[in-house]
């Protein structure tokens, strides 16, 4: 079975944490904090880049590797957070897209959120 599906990755992460007896530390609060830290580490890669440099960050192997590692860390903590609270991340995303499609109709001019 491939581990490249959300449930499989969540099981693999849970097994990894269990083997190291980390479950007591994987509370929703701690996982949310860790997620925030990892997202900040992703942002740090881009902190002083120009928009043009940011567009080319994946062209250099060293910076591409850093981006991929931080993306993996963010996703790992997000999946663990969802697992801890019983949130289906794909269902949550689909529902949010549905709400945003209603909130931000495609016919509206760019940059307008509907509030006047």
Short mmCIF file of C-alpha atoms in Angstrom, two decimals:
data_model
loop_
_atom_site.label_atom_id
_atom_site.label_comp_id
_atom_site.label_asym_id
_atom_site.label_seq_id
_atom_site.Cartn_x
_atom_site.Cartn_y
_atom_site.Cartn_z
CA UNK A 1 0.00 0.00 0.00
CA UNK A 2 1.23 3.47 -0.84
CA UNK A 3 1.80 5.83 2.05
CA UNK A 4 1.16 8.78 -0.28
CA UNK A 5 -2.40 9.41 0.85
CA UNK A 6 -3.55 11.55 3.75
CA UNK A 7 -4.71 8.69 5.99
CA UNK A 8 -1.56 6.68 5.28
CA UNK A 9 0.69 9.61 6.07
CA UNK A 10 -1.25 10.32 9.27
CA UNK A 11 -0.82 6.68 10.34
CA UNK A 12 2.88 6.81 9.54
CA UNK A 13 3.31 10.01 11.56
CA UNK A 14 1.34 8.53 14.49
CA UNK A 15 3.45 5.36 14.37
CA UNK A 16 6.64 7.45 14.29
CA UNK A 17 5.54 9.45 17.35
CA UNK A 18 4.33 6.35 19.20
CA UNK A 19 7.65 4.56 18.67
CA UNK A 20 9.35 7.49 20.38
CA UNK A 21 6.66 7.89 23.06
CA UNK A 22 5.95 11.46 21.95
CA UNK A 23 2.13 11.21 22.17
CA UNK A 24 1.91 13.05 25.54
CA UNK A 25 3.50 16.07 23.86
CA UNK A 26 1.32 15.98 20.75
CA UNK A 27 -1.57 17.95 22.21
CA UNK A 28 -3.60 20.25 19.94
CA UNK A 29 -1.97 23.31 21.54
CA UNK A 30 1.56 22.00 21.10
CA UNK A 31 0.90 20.84 17.55
CA UNK A 32 -0.61 24.22 16.63
CA UNK A 33 2.43 25.97 18.09
CA UNK A 34 4.82 23.67 16.22
CA UNK A 35 2.85 24.25 13.01
CA UNK A 36 3.21 28.01 13.47
CA UNK A 37 6.96 27.71 14.04
CA UNK A 38 7.43 25.58 10.93
CA UNK A 39 5.33 28.00 8.83
CA UNK A 40 7.58 30.81 10.08
CA UNK A 41 10.64 28.80 9.06
CA UNK A 42 9.17 28.50 5.55
CA UNK A 43 8.57 32.25 5.49
CA UNK A 44 12.15 32.88 6.65
CA UNK A 45 13.48 31.42 3.38
CA UNK A 46 11.68 34.18 1.48
CA UNK A 47 12.12 36.99 4.03
CA UNK A 48 14.61 39.19 2.17
CA UNK A 49 14.06 37.99 -1.39
CA UNK A 50 12.69 40.20 -4.10
CA UNK A 51 9.52 38.95 -5.82
CA UNK A 52 11.68 37.88 -8.76
CA UNK A 53 14.10 35.95 -6.53
CA UNK A 54 11.19 34.28 -4.74
CA UNK A 55 9.81 33.08 -8.09
CA UNK A 56 13.15 31.37 -8.79
CA UNK A 57 13.74 29.84 -5.34
CA UNK A 58 13.18 26.30 -6.63
CA UNK A 59 15.83 26.75 -9.36
CA UNK A 60 18.71 26.32 -6.91
CA UNK A 61 19.07 22.83 -5.36
CA UNK A 62 19.99 24.10 -1.88
CA UNK A 63 17.07 26.53 -1.57
CA UNK A 64 14.70 24.04 -3.21
CA UNK A 65 15.69 21.43 -0.63
CA UNK A 66 15.08 23.91 2.21
CA UNK A 67 11.64 24.80 0.85
CA UNK A 68 10.69 21.14 0.45
CA UNK A 69 11.85 20.33 4.00
CA UNK A 70 9.83 23.18 5.51
CA UNK A 71 6.76 22.31 3.44
CA UNK A 72 7.09 18.74 4.74
CA UNK A 73 7.37 19.98 8.33
CA UNK A 74 4.31 22.23 7.96
CA UNK A 75 2.27 19.43 6.41
CA UNK A 76 3.42 16.90 9.01
CA UNK A 77 2.33 19.09 11.91
CA UNK A 78 -0.93 20.01 10.18
CA UNK A 79 -1.77 16.33 9.62
CA UNK A 80 -0.90 15.48 13.23
CA UNK A 81 -3.00 18.42 14.45
CA UNK A 82 -5.95 17.23 12.36
CA UNK A 83 -5.49 13.70 13.67
CA UNK A 84 -5.45 14.91 17.27
CA UNK A 85 -8.76 16.75 16.81
CA UNK A 86 -10.45 14.39 14.36
CA UNK A 87 -10.52 16.94 11.54
CA UNK A 88 -10.60 15.59 7.99
CA UNK A 89 -8.25 18.08 6.29
CA UNK A 90 -9.51 17.36 2.77
CA UNK A 91 -13.16 17.75 3.80
CA UNK A 92 -12.31 20.95 5.69
CA UNK A 93 -10.56 22.36 2.63
CA UNK A 94 -13.40 21.40 0.29
CA UNK A 95 -15.94 23.06 2.61
CA UNK A 96 -13.81 26.20 2.83
CA UNK A 97 -13.50 26.40 -0.98
CA UNK A 98 -17.28 26.04 -1.22
CA UNK A 99 -17.79 28.93 1.23
CA UNK A 100 -15.21 31.08 -0.57
CA UNK A 101 -16.87 30.47 -3.94
CA UNK A 102 -20.08 31.91 -2.48
CA UNK A 103 -18.30 34.71 -0.67
CA UNK A 104 -16.11 35.73 -3.62
CA UNK A 105 -18.05 35.19 -6.87
CA UNK A 106 -15.88 35.02 -9.99
CA UNK A 107 -17.74 37.93 -11.66
CA UNK A 108 -16.62 40.38 -8.96
CA UNK A 109 -13.74 42.72 -9.99
CA UNK A 110 -10.29 41.72 -8.69
CA UNK A 111 -9.39 43.09 -5.28
CA UNK A 112 -12.99 43.63 -4.18
CA UNK A 113 -14.26 41.58 -1.25
CA UNK A 114 -17.83 42.76 -1.47
CA UNK A 115 -17.72 45.14 1.49
CA UNK A 116 -18.51 48.77 0.78
#
